[in-house]
Each structure stands twice: as structure tokens, then as C-alpha cells.
Coordinates of C-alpha atoms and ligand atoms in Angstrom, one line a residue:
M1 CA 0.0 0.0 0.0
S2 CA 1.1 3.6 -0.4
I3 CA 0.0 7.1 0.1
H4 CA -0.5 9.3 -2.9
L5 CA -0.9 13.1 -2.7
S6 CA -2.1 15.0 -5.8
F7 CA -3.4 18.5 -6.4
K8 CA -5.3 20.2 -9.1
S9 CA -5.7 23.9 -9.7
Y10 CA -9.1 25.5 -9.7
S11 CA -10.5 28.9 -10.6
L12 CA -14.0 29.8 -9.5
P13 CA -15.7 33.1 -10.6
F14 CA -17.4 35.3 -8.0
I15 CA -21.0 36.4 -8.7
A16 CA -19.8 40.0 -8.3
A17 CA -16.5 41.7 -7.5
W18 CA -15.3 40.9 -4.0
Q19 CA -13.9 44.1 -2.6
S20 CA -12.1 45.0 0.6
A21 CA -9.7 47.7 1.6
H22 CA -6.9 45.3 0.5
E23 CA -8.2 44.0 -2.9
R24 CA -10.8 43.7 -5.6
Q25 CA -11.2 40.3 -7.2
W26 CA -13.4 38.6 -9.7
Q27 CA -12.4 35.0 -9.0
R28 CA -11.0 32.7 -6.4
A29 CA -8.1 30.4 -7.4
G30 CA -6.4 27.6 -5.5
W31 CA -5.7 23.9 -5.5
L32 CA -7.8 21.0 -4.5
V33 CA -5.5 18.6 -2.6
R34 CA -6.3 14.9 -2.5
I35 CA -4.6 12.3 -0.4
A36 CA -5.4 8.7 -1.1
A37 CA -4.4 5.8 1.2
A38 CA -5.7 2.7 2.8
G39 CA -8.5 2.4 0.3
D40 CA -10.0 5.9 1.0
C41 CA -9.1 9.5 0.3
G42 CA -9.2 12.9 1.9
Y43 CA -9.5 16.4 0.5
G44 CA -8.1 19.8 1.5
D45 CA -8.3 23.3 -0.1
A46 CA -5.1 25.2 -0.7
A47 CA -6.6 28.7 -1.2
P48 CA -3.8 31.3 -0.7
L49 CA -4.9 34.9 -0.2
P50 CA -1.9 37.1 0.8
A51 CA -4.2 39.9 1.9
A52 CA -5.7 37.5 4.5
G53 CA -2.2 36.6 5.9
T54 CA -1.3 33.6 3.7
E55 CA 1.6 33.0 1.4
A56 CA 1.5 34.0 -2.3
P57 CA 0.3 31.3 -4.7
A58 CA 3.8 30.5 -6.0
A59 CA 4.9 29.6 -2.5
T60 CA 1.7 27.4 -2.1
V61 CA 2.6 25.3 -5.2
S62 CA 6.2 24.8 -4.2
R63 CA 5.1 23.8 -0.7
L64 CA 2.5 21.3 -2.1
H65 CA 5.3 19.8 -4.2
H66 CA 7.4 19.4 -1.0
W67 CA 4.6 17.6 0.8
Q68 CA 3.9 15.4 -2.2
Q69 CA 7.5 14.2 -2.1
R70 CA 7.6 13.9 1.6
V71 CA 4.4 11.9 1.9
G72 CA 5.8 9.6 -0.8
Q73 CA 9.0 9.1 1.3
L74 CA 7.2 8.5 4.5
S75 CA 4.9 5.9 2.9
A76 CA 7.9 4.1 1.4
V77 CA 9.2 3.1 4.8
A78 CA 6.0 2.7 6.9
D79 CA 2.5 1.4 6.7
D80 CA -0.2 3.9 5.6
L81 CA -1.4 4.9 9.1
T82 CA 2.0 5.3 10.5
A83 CA 3.0 7.4 7.6
I84 CA -0.1 9.6 7.9
Y85 CA 0.6 10.2 11.6
A86 CA 4.2 11.0 10.8
A87 CA 3.1 13.6 8.1
L88 CA 0.6 15.1 10.6
A89 CA 3.4 15.4 13.2
E90 CA 5.7 17.1 10.6
L91 CA 2.9 19.5 9.8
A92 CA 2.4 20.4 13.5
A93 CA 6.1 20.9 13.9
A94 CA 6.2 23.3 10.9
V95 CA 3.9 25.9 12.7
P96 CA 4.2 28.8 12.2
S97 CA 4.6 27.9 8.6
A98 CA 5.9 30.1 5.8
A99 CA 3.2 28.5 3.6
P100 CA 0.1 28.2 5.9
A101 CA -2.5 27.8 3.1
A102 CA -0.5 24.8 1.6
D103 CA 0.0 23.3 5.1
C104 CA -3.6 23.8 5.9
A105 CA -4.7 22.0 2.8
V106 CA -2.4 19.0 3.4
E107 CA -3.3 18.8 7.1
T108 CA -7.1 19.0 6.2
A109 CA -6.7 16.2 3.6
L110 CA -4.9 14.0 6.1
L111 CA -7.5 14.7 8.9
D112 CA -10.4 14.2 6.5
L113 CA -8.9 10.8 5.5
C114 CA -8.2 9.8 9.2
A115 CA -11.7 10.7 10.2
K116 CA -13.2 8.8 7.2
L117 CA -11.1 5.7 8.1
R118 CA -12.4 5.9 11.7
G119 CA -16.0 6.6 10.6
W120 CA -16.1 9.9 12.5
P121 CA -17.1 13.5 11.4
L122 CA -13.9 15.5 11.3
R123 CA -14.9 17.7 14.3
G124 CA -15.0 14.6 16.5
W125 CA -11.3 14.0 15.6
L126 CA -10.5 17.5 16.8
S127 CA -12.6 17.5 20.0
A128 CA -14.7 14.7 21.4
Q129 CA -17.6 17.0 22.5
A130 CA -17.8 18.6 19.1
V131 CA -19.7 15.7 17.5
E132 CA -23.0 17.1 19.0
I133 CA -22.5 20.5 17.4
Q134 CA -24.5 20.3 14.2
C135 CA -25.6 24.0 13.7
I136 CA -23.2 27.0 13.7
P137 CA -24.6 30.5 13.7
V138 CA -23.2 32.5 10.8
N139 CA -23.1 36.1 9.6
A140 CA -24.3 37.3 6.3
A141 CA -21.3 38.4 4.2
L142 CA -22.7 41.3 2.4
G143 CA -19.5 42.9 1.0
A144 CA -18.6 46.6 0.6
V145 CA -20.9 49.0 2.4
S146 CA -21.0 51.2 -0.7
K147 CA -22.8 48.4 -2.7
Q148 CA -25.7 47.8 -0.2
T149 CA -29.3 48.6 -0.8
A150 CA -32.1 48.5 1.7
A151 CA -33.8 45.8 -0.4
A152 CA -30.6 43.6 -0.3
V153 CA -30.4 43.9 3.5
T154 CA -34.1 43.1 3.9
A155 CA -33.7 40.0 1.6
S156 CA -30.7 38.8 3.7
A157 CA -32.6 39.3 6.9
A158 CA -35.5 37.3 5.4
L159 CA -33.1 34.4 5.0
G160 CA -32.7 34.4 8.8
F161 CA -29.3 36.2 9.3
R162 CA -29.0 38.5 12.3
V163 CA -25.4 39.6 12.0
F164 CA -24.6 41.4 8.8
K165 CA -20.9 41.9 7.8
L166 CA -19.8 44.8 5.8
K167 CA -16.5 45.9 4.4
V168 CA -15.5 49.5 5.2
G169 CA -12.4 51.5 4.8
I170 CA -12.7 51.5 1.0
A171 CA -14.5 54.9 0.4
P172 CA -14.1 58.1 2.3
L173 CA -15.4 57.8 5.9
A174 CA -18.2 60.3 5.6
D175 CA -19.7 58.4 2.6
E176 CA -19.4 55.1 4.4
L177 CA -21.1 56.5 7.5
R178 CA -23.9 57.7 5.4
W179 CA -24.3 54.3 3.7
L180 CA -24.1 52.6 7.1
H181 CA -27.1 54.6 8.3
T182 CA -29.1 53.4 5.2
V183 CA -28.2 49.8 6.0
A184 CA -29.0 50.2 9.7
A185 CA -32.4 51.5 8.9
A186 CA -33.2 48.4 6.9
L187 CA -32.1 46.0 9.7
P188 CA -34.5 43.8 11.7
S189 CA -34.9 45.1 15.3
D190 CA -32.4 42.4 16.6
G191 CA -30.0 42.8 13.7
Q192 CA -26.4 43.9 14.2
L193 CA -23.6 45.1 12.0
R194 CA -20.1 43.5 11.9
L195 CA -17.7 45.9 10.2
D196 CA -14.3 45.1 8.7
A197 CA -11.9 47.9 7.8
N198 CA -9.1 45.5 6.8
Q199 CA -6.4 47.8 8.2
A200 CA -7.5 50.8 6.1
W201 CA -7.5 53.6 8.7
D202 CA -4.9 55.7 10.6
V203 CA -5.6 56.2 14.3
D204 CA -7.4 59.5 13.7
T205 CA -9.8 58.1 11.1
A206 CA -10.5 55.0 13.3
Q207 CA -11.2 57.3 16.3
Q208 CA -13.5 59.4 14.2
A209 CA -15.3 56.3 12.8
I210 CA -15.8 54.8 16.3
R211 CA -17.0 58.1 17.8
A212 CA -19.5 58.6 14.9
L213 CA -20.8 55.0 15.2
Q214 CA -21.4 55.3 18.9
Q215 CA -22.9 58.8 18.8
A216 CA -25.4 57.6 16.1
D217 CA -26.1 54.5 18.3
L218 CA -25.8 52.2 15.3
P219 CA -26.1 48.5 16.3
I220 CA -22.4 47.6 15.8
E221 CA -21.5 44.1 16.8
S222 CA -17.8 44.4 16.2
L223 CA -15.1 46.1 14.1
E224 CA -12.3 44.0 12.5
E225 CA -8.8 45.4 11.9
P226 CA -9.4 49.1 12.2
L227 CA -5.7 50.2 12.0
A228 CA -3.1 50.2 9.3
Q229 CA -0.5 50.2 12.1
P230 CA -2.0 47.8 14.6
T231 CA 0.3 48.4 17.6
D232 CA -0.8 47.2 21.0
A233 CA -0.8 50.7 22.5
A234 CA -3.0 52.1 19.8
L235 CA -5.4 49.1 19.8
V236 CA -5.8 49.2 23.6
A237 CA -6.6 52.9 23.5
L238 CA -9.1 52.3 20.7
Q239 CA -10.8 49.4 22.4
Q240 CA -11.2 51.5 25.6
Q241 CA -13.3 54.0 23.6
C242 CA -15.6 51.3 22.2
D243 CA -18.7 49.7 23.6
F244 CA -18.4 47.0 20.9
A245 CA -15.6 44.4 20.3
L246 CA -12.6 45.3 18.2
A247 CA -11.1 42.3 16.5
L248 CA -7.7 41.3 15.1
D249 CA -7.7 39.2 11.9
E250 CA -5.0 39.4 9.2
S251 CA -2.6 41.2 11.5
L252 CA -2.5 38.0 13.7
A253 CA -0.2 36.3 11.2
R254 CA 2.5 38.7 12.1
R255 CA 2.2 38.2 15.8
D256 CA 4.4 35.8 17.7
W257 CA 1.7 33.3 18.8
W258 CA 3.7 30.2 19.3
T259 CA 6.6 31.1 21.5
A260 CA 5.2 33.9 23.7
P261 CA 2.2 33.8 26.0
L262 CA -0.9 35.0 24.2
T263 CA -1.8 38.6 24.8
V264 CA -4.4 40.3 22.7
P265 CA -5.0 44.1 23.0
V266 CA -8.6 43.9 21.8
R267 CA -11.7 41.8 22.8
R268 CA -11.8 39.4 19.9
V269 CA -9.7 37.4 17.4
V270 CA -10.8 36.2 14.0
L271 CA -9.2 32.9 13.0
K272 CA -8.7 31.6 9.5
P273 CA -7.2 28.1 9.2
S274 CA -5.6 29.0 5.8
A275 CA -3.6 31.8 7.4
L276 CA -2.7 29.9 10.6
G277 CA -1.4 26.7 8.9
G278 CA -4.3 24.3 9.6
L279 CA -7.2 23.2 11.7
R280 CA -5.2 22.0 14.7
P281 CA -3.2 25.3 15.0
T282 CA -6.5 27.2 14.7
L283 CA -8.0 25.1 17.5
A284 CA -4.9 25.6 19.7
L285 CA -4.9 29.3 19.2
A286 CA -8.7 29.4 19.9
E287 CA -8.1 27.5 23.2
A288 CA -5.4 30.0 24.2
A289 CA -7.6 33.0 23.4
L290 CA -10.7 31.6 25.1
A291 CA -8.7 30.7 28.2
G292 CA -7.6 34.4 28.3
G293 CA -11.2 35.6 28.0
V294 CA -10.8 36.7 24.4
E295 CA -13.7 36.1 22.0
V296 CA -13.1 33.8 19.0
V297 CA -14.7 33.9 15.6
V298 CA -13.7 31.5 12.8
T299 CA -14.1 32.8 9.2
S300 CA -13.4 31.7 5.7
V301 CA -11.0 33.2 3.2
L302 CA -13.7 32.7 0.5
E303 CA -12.3 29.2 -0.1
S304 CA -14.1 26.5 -2.1
A305 CA -16.5 24.0 -0.5
A306 CA -13.6 21.7 0.3
G307 CA -12.2 24.4 2.6
I308 CA -15.5 25.7 4.0
W309 CA -16.5 22.2 5.2
A310 CA -13.2 21.8 7.0
T311 CA -13.3 25.3 8.5
A312 CA -16.8 24.7 9.7
Q313 CA -15.6 21.5 11.4
V314 CA -13.0 23.4 13.4
A315 CA -15.5 26.1 14.2
A316 CA -17.7 23.4 15.7
A317 CA -14.8 22.1 17.7
I318 CA -14.1 25.6 19.1
I319 CA -17.7 26.2 20.0
A320 CA -17.8 22.9 21.8
E321 CA -14.6 23.7 23.8
Q322 CA -16.0 27.1 24.5
S323 CA -19.2 25.8 26.1
V324 CA -17.2 23.5 28.2
L325 CA -14.6 26.1 29.2
N326 CA -16.7 29.1 30.3
Q327 CA -20.4 28.7 30.0
T328 CA -21.0 31.7 32.2
V329 CA -18.5 34.1 30.7
M330 CA -19.7 33.6 27.1
P331 CA -23.3 32.4 27.1
R332 CA -23.9 33.2 23.5
T333 CA -22.2 31.7 20.5
L334 CA -21.0 34.4 18.1
A335 CA -21.8 34.3 14.5
Q336 CA -19.0 32.7 12.5
G337 CA -17.9 34.0 9.1
L338 CA -18.6 30.9 7.1
A339 CA -21.5 31.9 4.9
T340 CA -19.4 32.9 1.9
S341 CA -20.1 30.1 -0.6
D342 CA -22.9 32.1 -2.3
W343 CA -20.2 34.5 -3.5
L344 CA -18.9 31.7 -5.8
A345 CA -20.8 31.2 -9.1
R346 CA -19.7 27.6 -9.1
D347 CA -17.9 25.3 -6.6
L348 CA -15.9 22.1 -6.3
G349 CA -18.7 20.3 -4.5
A350 CA -21.8 21.2 -2.6
A351 CA -21.1 23.7 0.2
P352 CA -22.7 23.1 3.7
L353 CA -26.3 24.2 3.8
V354 CA -26.9 27.6 5.4
R355 CA -30.5 28.1 6.6
A356 CA -32.1 30.6 9.0
G357 CA -28.7 32.0 9.9
Y358 CA -27.1 28.7 10.7
L359 CA -24.7 26.5 8.8
H360 CA -25.6 22.8 9.1
L361 CA -23.0 20.1 9.5
N362 CA -23.9 16.4 9.3
D363 CA -22.6 13.1 10.7
A364 CA -20.9 11.9 7.5
P365 CA -17.4 10.6 8.2
G366 CA -14.7 13.2 7.4
S367 CA -15.2 16.9 6.6
G368 CA -18.4 16.4 4.7
F369 CA -16.9 17.6 1.4
V370 CA -17.7 15.4 -1.6
P371 CA -16.3 16.7 -4.9
H372 CA -18.5 17.1 -7.9
P373 CA -17.8 14.4 -10.5
T374 CA -15.3 15.7 -13.1
Ligands
OSB401 O1 -16.2 36.9 7.7 C1 -16.9 36.8 6.8 O2 -18.2 36.7 6.9 C2 -16.4 36.8 5.4 C3 -15.0 36.5 5.3 C4 -14.2 37.8 5.1 O3 -14.7 38.8 5.4 C5 -12.9 37.7 4.5 C6 -12.8 36.9 3.3 C7 -11.6 36.8 2.7 C8 -10.5 37.4 3.2 C9 -10.5 38.2 4.4 C10 -11.8 38.3 5.0 C11 -11.8 39.1 6.3 O4 -12.5 38.8 7.2 O5 -11.0 40.0 6.4
MG402 MG1 -11.5 40.4 8.6

């Protein structure tokens, strides 16, 4: 027997341009990684997006070639399961990886395979309590605030979403504040806005934005990455001015998570497995954050269904650990940023179902991803 790792490039068009302060894109490109062994196979999504903290695509490919060769070497000298565990150990030892999107894909494919061989859903492999978690609250990913209409927000609310995420920091602040008022007026009474500035603002602009949002009493749930220069001192000061949570996202990749004790200058972290090198590093970081009283939200990097299934599995594991860890401190589960599959005009397989503001997992062995026949 032997283990075989293969990967195939994909390019999936968006239904409309995806825009953030970092980028404007019409399609999503990556590689579907497949690892076959012991009569079954697992899948992972290598979906680099440097703006989200991953390596560039060229580094993803060369890293996938490395793992292809390495998995072949390991399987030449050991039985399949031993070689799979050895590869998983090498991936864990590689954190923090210079090619986290590639490592995430290979780790995901190995875990998907292990879980299938065992007959477990992948989240059960990550955390025993997680098997019970079937439904994950998710936010609507609406895109740039400039592109919103009251009708679009009403339609999204009718689908059952209660947290509506908007990209800001793209147009002048005064314009965006005006648009935010229009969106807020269309929200259901229990609706909230999650904003993401993707590091667009200097300290002055961020302060001005926060002051305006609070004075207008807009229902802001959180604000991701307000600062171009996210120093601890500036973030601590900004968080003190805010009634809502500030969150770190893409700037996390540049912090020293792995050797120093975890300190976070804001109330929340946004975790993306593709930027962190895999599902297990994401879970480890989430556990450290939760233990320190920091809120955790898992989000996609607009990856294909192969990635979304796996990212949802680790989100379920984190939610399970969270309810065990501190039921009283965090009674409500935050909406996770996993409802992004509708941005893709086509996909590599069926994405998890999103209904009434919840993403639904099932009990199928592995991640739940099944590729469309090609
Ligand atoms: O969180 C969501 O709902 C959507 C995901 C999202 O906004 C995103 C997607 C791709 C790259 C970066 C980000 C981000 O959160 O900054
Ligand atoms: Mg973000």
C-alpha cells in the first residue's frame, strides 16, 4: 500500500467583484489537494490569499510539491497509518509555517482521511464533545458598504441572518457612514452590523469612525482590523473608547503566537485556518484565546466548499470547547464568518447548507466535502 498526494488547480468566478480595503477580485483560485491511502481519500483546499495573511500562490505550489514528495518518502518506509501520523506530526512541527495555506490543505486532507477511516465526522477527531454540534450561527457576508441597498439587506434578513458583515475603509469615511445609516435603517430590530476595515485607517480616522458610530447609536456588533499600524498601545486605547468588540484578523499572522504567552490588545480574534497553517493550530490558538477571555470567531478566506466544510468543522470544535470552558462568561455563540459560498458562481462540490442564519453540519465521516464528478 502507499499514500498518494495529488493537487489540481481551480479557478472559481465570484458572482460579483469581492472588494475589501486590500483588494478587488473577480475570481477565487487555489488547488484541491487529494490524499489517497488505505482504500480511501481525503481532501483539502489550498486557497492562498496574501491579503488575509497567507503566502503567495507560487509559494503554495512549491510547498505542495514538497509535501507530495515527503508523503511519498514516509509511505515508502512505513504502513499507511504510521506514515499519515508522521506527516501530521511534521505539519504540526512546521507551525508557524511560511506557507500556511498549503500546510492547511495537506493537514485538512490527512485529517479528512483519518476521520473517514475511523468513521467519524472530522470535528470529532479535533474534539470529542464537538460531534454534538450540528448547527453553527453564521453572519451574512454582504460585501462593501457602498454596494448595499435596503432591499438587499431586507432580503438577507428574510433568509434568517441576524449579523450582517460589511467591508468598510474602501471609500471616504463620511460616505461610508452615510451608507451605514441606510443599511442600519433596513435591519431587523435584533439585527447587528459587523464591520471590517481590513487595516485601512490611521488612528485619527479610526477614532473618528468609532465616535460617529457610537454617537449615532448604530447596532455595531464588532469592528475588525481598524488600524493600518495595529500596535498594541493604539489598539488598547481604541478598544477603551468602544462599547463593541474590536477584532484582530489578518494582523494576527505577524504576531508571535507560538513562543510567547498569548496577549491580545482587543476583545476578539478572527481565526482563518488557511492563514494559521491548519485546523489544529487554529484550535490551539482558539483555546489559548478563550482561556484568556478573548472572544473567537472563525471565518473563511472565500475558499471552495472543500475548505468551507473543514473550516466549519474546526469552528464546531471551538464552539464545543468554549461551552465546556466558560459557560457563564460567554453564554452566546458568536456568528461565524462561514456563509461565503454564495459569492462563488460555481464550486468544487456542494457547500454546507446555510438556513435561517445557521450553517448545518452532518454526521458523515470526514469533513463532509464530496467533490463534484469531473
Ligand atoms: O467573515 C466573513 O463573513 C467573510 C470573510 C471575510 O470577510 C474575508 C474573506 C476573505 C479574506 C478576508 C476576510 C476578512 O474577514 O478580512
Ligand atoms: Mg476580517
